[in-house]
Amino acid sequence: MKIGLVGVGKFSDDFIRLFNLHPDVEEVVLADLDENRVKRSMEKHGIKRGFASYEEMLDNAPELDSIAIFTQRHLHGPMIIEALKRGKHVYSAVPIGCTMDEIKDIVELVNKTRLIYMMGETCYYYPCAIYCREQYKKGAFGEFVYGESQYYHDICEMYDDFARSGGEHWQRVAGIPPMFYPTHSIAMTFSAIDQHALKVSCMGLRDDHSDNIYGEDKNDWQNPFSNETAIFRMSGGGVVRINEFRRVGINKPSSYITCFYGDKGAYECSVTKHTFQRGVASGERPYIEDVGGLINTIEYNEDLKNGTIDMTHDPISVKYIEGFAAIQDRERLPKTMRNTPKFSHYNSHPFLVDDFVRAVTSGKLPPNNAWDAARYMIPGLIAHESALKGGELLDIPDLGGAPEDWERITYEHKDNYEDMSKYYEVECMH
Ligand SMILES: NC(=O)c1ccc[n+]([C@@H]2O[C@H](COP(=O)([O-])OP(=O)(O)OC[C@H]3O[C@@H](n4cnc5c(N)ncnc54)[C@H](O)[C@@H]3O)[C@@H](O)[C@H]2O)c1
């Protein structure tokens, strides 16, 4: 396949490299409004063609069969729609779109054309999400009753992210409602139980900070909230609590599942402590198991074993979040991508690229396809509406699941975790 990547900012660099490394990708071309960013990246990655805008790339490179969108978060929807209308498969960074209309149009277009759309949800591939998804499927938790997940990213750490391409009025975009970027936290829990949200009640924290980002007259969404907390009623009857915080004194982890409870078993996490508990109703003798060997990065676990991590006062090194964890099946990746150096976001980037390329080359549905992405995004849009109405309980429109007759990408899941890594060691506290 030949792919045109638009938005050569900070985040896309890993992806340009990975698309280039993938054996099924013949050519990668770039486009950005900033000429220097295109030039630098072409030199760094040995790319032959670059364009001065998205529009110019679409008009002048008709042979591209796929487009990857890495522009600022609020710009994705219309760009995805334009590419689909021109017959291209589309990958976009999160989110899929920021309005109901955009999302509906994308789902309709994908349904009609059977082109691939995949949202690049990094957290779907996070070790804690894989763990809960696989264990839930195996029945270890029983029926889902309650879960909590969150994405915490203090706005002070993102000033530069918004200012980089946002011009002198960057604050007007930085103040986007937190629940308009909900897919990290939502995807982790919703994908694990394979259910969608029916209803929501959400509360917002009004923010009067002197950085002038949040407030009715201060941003393009008239958004007064830096933090939003939503409670969702799920289609299976359980409840999920989602936090999207942009003003909070926590640094790492940033996207994680705090707890995931079924009626027979439970997962809980505190920083790097991950435990599974077998409950009384399981019929087995209840126990607690430390599953950090599977979920923390391999390098972190090694350092923990060597005694080089001091949990009494730790500077939160990148080892917490960069690199593969034992539960991630590295062997399913093409050989060229298996031993790539560490990427941030728990090395989710190679999995994202490989799933999109597999979907395009096989015609099969990827995870985080248009229907999944809609079910991870629309609940956030409605949650924000609820927060503006003081927490009123609102119904969540559902665009349905992906068509049954569209075959999905599948992998052979390894059942025996002990085979997955020599680093897997369980501390059992029976
Ligand atoms: N974990 C994650 O999933 C994760 C992490 C970081 C960023 N992101 C997402 O990745 C995206 C990019 O983030 P970033 O930090 O790299 O942003 P950035 O501001 O560094 O880069 C965006 C680039 O898009 C370009 N652009 C905008 N409109 C264009 C157009 N019409 N034609 C050509 N170029 C155009 C800008 O010039 C800029 O260089 C965002 O949507 C962000 O939300 C996701």
PDB file of C-alpha atoms in Angstrom, residues 65-216:
ATOM      1  CA  ASP A  65      -4.645   4.261  -1.397  1.00  0.00           C
ATOM      2  CA  SER A  66      -4.428   5.224   2.278  1.00  0.00           C
ATOM      3  CA  ILE A  67      -4.245   8.351   4.380  1.00  0.00           C
ATOM      4  CA  ALA A  68      -2.971   8.759   7.955  1.00  0.00           C
ATOM      5  CA  ILE A  69      -4.139  11.870   9.824  1.00  0.00           C
ATOM      6  CA  PHE A  70      -2.006  13.388  12.596  1.00  0.00           C
ATOM      7  CA  THR A  71      -3.291  16.956  12.617  1.00  0.00           C
ATOM      8  CA  GLN A  72      -4.581  18.658  15.777  1.00  0.00           C
ATOM      9  CA  ARG A  73      -7.326  16.795  17.587  1.00  0.00           C
ATOM     10  CA  HIS A  74     -10.298  18.970  16.559  1.00  0.00           C
ATOM     11  CA  LEU A  75      -9.446  18.820  12.834  1.00  0.00           C
ATOM     12  CA  HIS A  76      -9.779  15.087  12.196  1.00  0.00           C
ATOM     13  CA  GLY A  77     -13.483  14.682  11.342  1.00  0.00           C
ATOM     14  CA  PRO A  78     -13.661  16.710   8.101  1.00  0.00           C
ATOM     15  CA  MET A  79     -10.285  15.367   6.941  1.00  0.00           C
ATOM     16  CA  ILE A  80     -11.400  11.753   7.434  1.00  0.00           C
ATOM     17  CA  ILE A  81     -14.628  12.441   5.519  1.00  0.00           C
ATOM     18  CA  GLU A  82     -12.757  14.053   2.628  1.00  0.00           C
ATOM     19  CA  ALA A  83     -10.352  11.113   2.315  1.00  0.00           C
ATOM     20  CA  LEU A  84     -13.161   8.519   2.437  1.00  0.00           C
ATOM     21  CA  LYS A  85     -15.074  10.454  -0.244  1.00  0.00           C
ATOM     22  CA  ARG A  86     -11.985  10.221  -2.428  1.00  0.00           C
ATOM     23  CA  GLY A  87     -11.899   6.434  -1.992  1.00  0.00           C
ATOM     24  CA  LYS A  88      -9.008   6.218   0.490  1.00  0.00           C
ATOM     25  CA  HIS A  89      -8.608   3.995   3.535  1.00  0.00           C
ATOM     26  CA  VAL A  90      -8.065   6.159   6.588  1.00  0.00           C
ATOM     27  CA  TYR A  91      -6.111   5.934   9.812  1.00  0.00           C
ATOM     28  CA  SER A  92      -6.441   8.849  12.204  1.00  0.00           C
ATOM     29  CA  ALA A  93      -4.944   9.678  15.562  1.00  0.00           C
ATOM     30  CA  VAL A  94      -7.618  10.038  18.240  1.00  0.00           C
ATOM     31  CA  PRO A  95     -10.328  11.221  18.217  1.00  0.00           C
ATOM     32  CA  ILE A  96     -12.498  10.208  15.253  1.00  0.00           C
ATOM     33  CA  GLY A  97     -14.382  13.520  15.193  1.00  0.00           C
ATOM     34  CA  CYS A  98     -15.671  16.104  17.623  1.00  0.00           C
ATOM     35  CA  THR A  99     -19.334  16.361  16.547  1.00  0.00           C
ATOM     36  CA  MET A 100     -22.188  13.871  16.174  1.00  0.00           C
ATOM     37  CA  ASP A 101     -22.599  14.858  12.524  1.00  0.00           C
ATOM     38  CA  GLU A 102     -18.956  14.163  11.683  1.00  0.00           C
ATOM     39  CA  ILE A 103     -19.050  10.771  13.371  1.00  0.00           C
ATOM     40  CA  LYS A 104     -22.351   9.794  11.714  1.00  0.00           C
ATOM     41  CA  ASP A 105     -20.993  10.774   8.285  1.00  0.00           C
ATOM     42  CA  ILE A 106     -17.835   8.701   8.808  1.00  0.00           C
ATOM     43  CA  VAL A 107     -19.759   5.604   9.897  1.00  0.00           C
ATOM     44  CA  GLU A 108     -22.174   5.982   6.958  1.00  0.00           C
ATOM     45  CA  LEU A 109     -19.341   6.425   4.453  1.00  0.00           C
ATOM     46  CA  VAL A 110     -17.436   3.397   5.761  1.00  0.00           C
ATOM     47  CA  ASN A 111     -20.619   1.331   5.702  1.00  0.00           C
ATOM     48  CA  LYS A 112     -21.349   2.341   2.114  1.00  0.00           C
ATOM     49  CA  THR A 113     -17.849   2.097   0.666  1.00  0.00           C
ATOM     50  CA  ARG A 114     -16.403  -0.704   2.830  1.00  0.00           C
ATOM     51  CA  LEU A 115     -13.181   1.260   3.009  1.00  0.00           C
ATOM     52  CA  ILE A 116     -11.139   0.835   6.189  1.00  0.00           C
ATOM     53  CA  TYR A 117     -11.273   3.487   8.889  1.00  0.00           C
ATOM     54  CA  MET A 118      -9.244   2.899  12.029  1.00  0.00           C
ATOM     55  CA  MET A 119      -8.826   5.230  14.995  1.00  0.00           C
ATOM     56  CA  GLY A 120      -5.325   5.058  16.442  1.00  0.00           C
ATOM     57  CA  GLU A 121      -6.341   4.360  20.022  1.00  0.00           C
ATOM     58  CA  THR A 122      -3.043   3.723  21.802  1.00  0.00           C
ATOM     59  CA  CYS A 123      -4.714   2.634  25.051  1.00  0.00           C
ATOM     60  CA  TYR A 124      -6.485  -0.294  23.379  1.00  0.00           C
ATOM     61  CA  TYR A 125      -3.037  -1.928  23.286  1.00  0.00           C
ATOM     62  CA  TYR A 126      -2.075  -0.954  26.844  1.00  0.00           C
ATOM     63  CA  PRO A 127      -1.077  -3.961  28.937  1.00  0.00           C
ATOM     64  CA  CYS A 128      -3.809  -3.329  31.548  1.00  0.00           C
ATOM     65  CA  ALA A 129      -6.475  -3.150  28.811  1.00  0.00           C
ATOM     66  CA  ILE A 130      -5.209  -6.340  27.158  1.00  0.00           C
ATOM     67  CA  TYR A 131      -5.158  -8.065  30.538  1.00  0.00           C
ATOM     68  CA  CYS A 132      -8.753  -7.118  31.421  1.00  0.00           C
ATOM     69  CA  ARG A 133      -9.992  -7.886  27.874  1.00  0.00           C
ATOM     70  CA  GLU A 134      -8.383 -11.330  27.724  1.00  0.00           C
ATOM     71  CA  GLN A 135      -9.267 -12.331  31.259  1.00  0.00           C
ATOM     72  CA  TYR A 136     -12.845 -11.106  30.862  1.00  0.00           C
ATOM     73  CA  LYS A 137     -13.225 -13.139  27.676  1.00  0.00           C
ATOM     74  CA  LYS A 138     -11.914 -16.207  29.486  1.00  0.00           C
ATOM     75  CA  GLY A 139     -14.501 -15.716  32.246  1.00  0.00           C
ATOM     76  CA  ALA A 140     -12.029 -14.908  35.035  1.00  0.00           C
ATOM     77  CA  PHE A 141     -14.117 -11.931  36.184  1.00  0.00           C
ATOM     78  CA  GLY A 142     -17.592 -13.450  35.713  1.00  0.00           C
ATOM     79  CA  GLU A 143     -20.219 -10.837  34.815  1.00  0.00           C
ATOM     80  CA  PHE A 144     -18.976  -7.237  34.677  1.00  0.00           C
ATOM     81  CA  VAL A 145     -20.390  -5.086  37.488  1.00  0.00           C
ATOM     82  CA  TYR A 146     -18.227  -1.944  37.738  1.00  0.00           C
ATOM     83  CA  GLY A 147     -15.043  -0.353  36.384  1.00  0.00           C
ATOM     84  CA  GLU A 148     -13.055   2.886  36.574  1.00  0.00           C
ATOM     85  CA  SER A 149     -10.588   4.240  34.059  1.00  0.00           C
ATOM     86  CA  GLN A 150      -9.114   7.646  33.413  1.00  0.00           C
ATOM     87  CA  TYR A 151      -6.870   9.849  31.340  1.00  0.00           C
ATOM     88  CA  TYR A 152      -4.996  12.405  33.438  1.00  0.00           C
ATOM     89  CA  HIS A 153      -2.917  14.985  31.575  1.00  0.00           C
ATOM     90  CA  ASP A 154      -2.292  18.272  33.306  1.00  0.00           C
ATOM     91  CA  ILE A 155      -2.823  21.184  30.934  1.00  0.00           C
ATOM     92  CA  CYS A 156       0.414  22.832  32.171  1.00  0.00           C
ATOM     93  CA  GLU A 157       2.299  19.946  30.573  1.00  0.00           C
ATOM     94  CA  MET A 158       0.400  20.506  27.310  1.00  0.00           C
ATOM     95  CA  TYR A 159       0.925  24.252  26.810  1.00  0.00           C
ATOM     96  CA  ASP A 160       3.656  23.512  24.308  1.00  0.00           C
ATOM     97  CA  ASP A 161       1.606  20.803  22.565  1.00  0.00           C
ATOM     98  CA  PHE A 162      -1.156  23.303  21.826  1.00  0.00           C
ATOM     99  CA  ALA A 163       1.121  26.292  21.199  1.00  0.00           C
ATOM    100  CA  ARG A 164       3.370  24.415  18.739  1.00  0.00           C
ATOM    101  CA  SER A 165       0.894  24.592  15.878  1.00  0.00           C
ATOM    102  CA  GLY A 166      -1.854  26.701  17.415  1.00  0.00           C
ATOM    103  CA  GLY A 167      -0.650  30.229  16.681  1.00  0.00           C
ATOM    104  CA  GLU A 168      -1.030  33.153  19.076  1.00  0.00           C
ATOM    105  CA  HIS A 169      -4.545  32.132  20.142  1.00  0.00           C
ATOM    106  CA  TRP A 170      -3.615  28.543  21.005  1.00  0.00           C
ATOM    107  CA  GLN A 171      -5.502  28.734  24.328  1.00  0.00           C
ATOM    108  CA  ARG A 172      -8.790  28.856  22.423  1.00  0.00           C
ATOM    109  CA  VAL A 173      -8.177  25.282  21.235  1.00  0.00           C
ATOM    110  CA  ALA A 174      -6.413  24.074  24.400  1.00  0.00           C
ATOM    111  CA  GLY A 175      -9.691  24.649  26.259  1.00  0.00           C
ATOM    112  CA  ILE A 176     -11.485  21.881  24.338  1.00  0.00           C
ATOM    113  CA  PRO A 177     -13.821  20.015  26.749  1.00  0.00           C
ATOM    114  CA  PRO A 178     -11.951  17.123  28.412  1.00  0.00           C
ATOM    115  CA  MET A 179     -14.796  14.780  27.419  1.00  0.00           C
ATOM    116  CA  PHE A 180     -14.151  15.627  23.737  1.00  0.00           C
ATOM    117  CA  TYR A 181     -10.956  13.583  24.143  1.00  0.00           C
ATOM    118  CA  PRO A 182     -12.365  10.593  26.057  1.00  0.00           C
ATOM    119  CA  THR A 183     -11.255   7.654  23.956  1.00  0.00           C
ATOM    120  CA  HIS A 184      -8.137   6.689  25.939  1.00  0.00           C
ATOM    121  CA  SER A 185     -10.038   6.092  29.151  1.00  0.00           C
ATOM    122  CA  ILE A 186     -13.253   4.819  27.564  1.00  0.00           C
ATOM    123  CA  ALA A 187     -11.658   2.380  25.111  1.00  0.00           C
ATOM    124  CA  MET A 188      -9.721   0.549  27.817  1.00  0.00           C
ATOM    125  CA  THR A 189     -12.807  -0.456  29.800  1.00  0.00           C
ATOM    126  CA  PHE A 190     -15.468  -0.554  27.073  1.00  0.00           C
ATOM    127  CA  SER A 191     -13.340  -2.753  24.789  1.00  0.00           C
ATOM    128  CA  ALA A 192     -12.635  -5.158  27.649  1.00  0.00           C
ATOM    129  CA  ILE A 193     -16.333  -5.884  28.196  1.00  0.00           C
ATOM    130  CA  ASP A 194     -17.389  -5.341  24.580  1.00  0.00           C
ATOM    131  CA  GLN A 195     -20.414  -3.294  25.665  1.00  0.00           C
ATOM    132  CA  HIS A 196     -21.563   0.209  24.835  1.00  0.00           C
ATOM    133  CA  ALA A 197     -22.906   2.999  27.010  1.00  0.00           C
ATOM    134  CA  LEU A 198     -26.652   3.667  27.235  1.00  0.00           C
ATOM    135  CA  LYS A 199     -26.861   6.596  29.672  1.00  0.00           C
ATOM    136  CA  VAL A 200     -24.576   9.123  31.310  1.00  0.00           C
ATOM    137  CA  SER A 201     -24.470  11.622  34.133  1.00  0.00           C
ATOM    138  CA  CYS A 202     -21.384  13.847  34.239  1.00  0.00           C
ATOM    139  CA  MET A 203     -20.038  16.552  36.569  1.00  0.00           C
ATOM    140  CA  GLY A 204     -17.481  19.180  35.615  1.00  0.00           C
ATOM    141  CA  LEU A 205     -14.948  21.138  37.641  1.00  0.00           C
ATOM    142  CA  ARG A 206     -15.187  24.869  36.796  1.00  0.00           C
ATOM    143  CA  ASP A 207     -11.688  26.218  36.273  1.00  0.00           C
ATOM    144  CA  ASP A 208     -10.643  29.836  36.894  1.00  0.00           C
ATOM    145  CA  HIS A 209      -6.889  29.379  36.552  1.00  0.00           C
ATOM    146  CA  SER A 210      -4.913  32.418  35.441  1.00  0.00           C
ATOM    147  CA  ASP A 211      -3.744  30.641  32.265  1.00  0.00           C
ATOM    148  CA  ASN A 212      -7.122  31.656  30.785  1.00  0.00           C
ATOM    149  CA  ILE A 213      -7.795  28.345  29.064  1.00  0.00           C
ATOM    150  CA  TYR A 214     -11.119  27.327  30.604  1.00  0.00           C
ATOM    151  CA  GLY A 215     -14.174  29.596  30.845  1.00  0.00           C
ATOM    152  CA  GLU A 216     -17.250  30.360  28.737  1.00  0.00           C
TER     153      GLU A 216
END
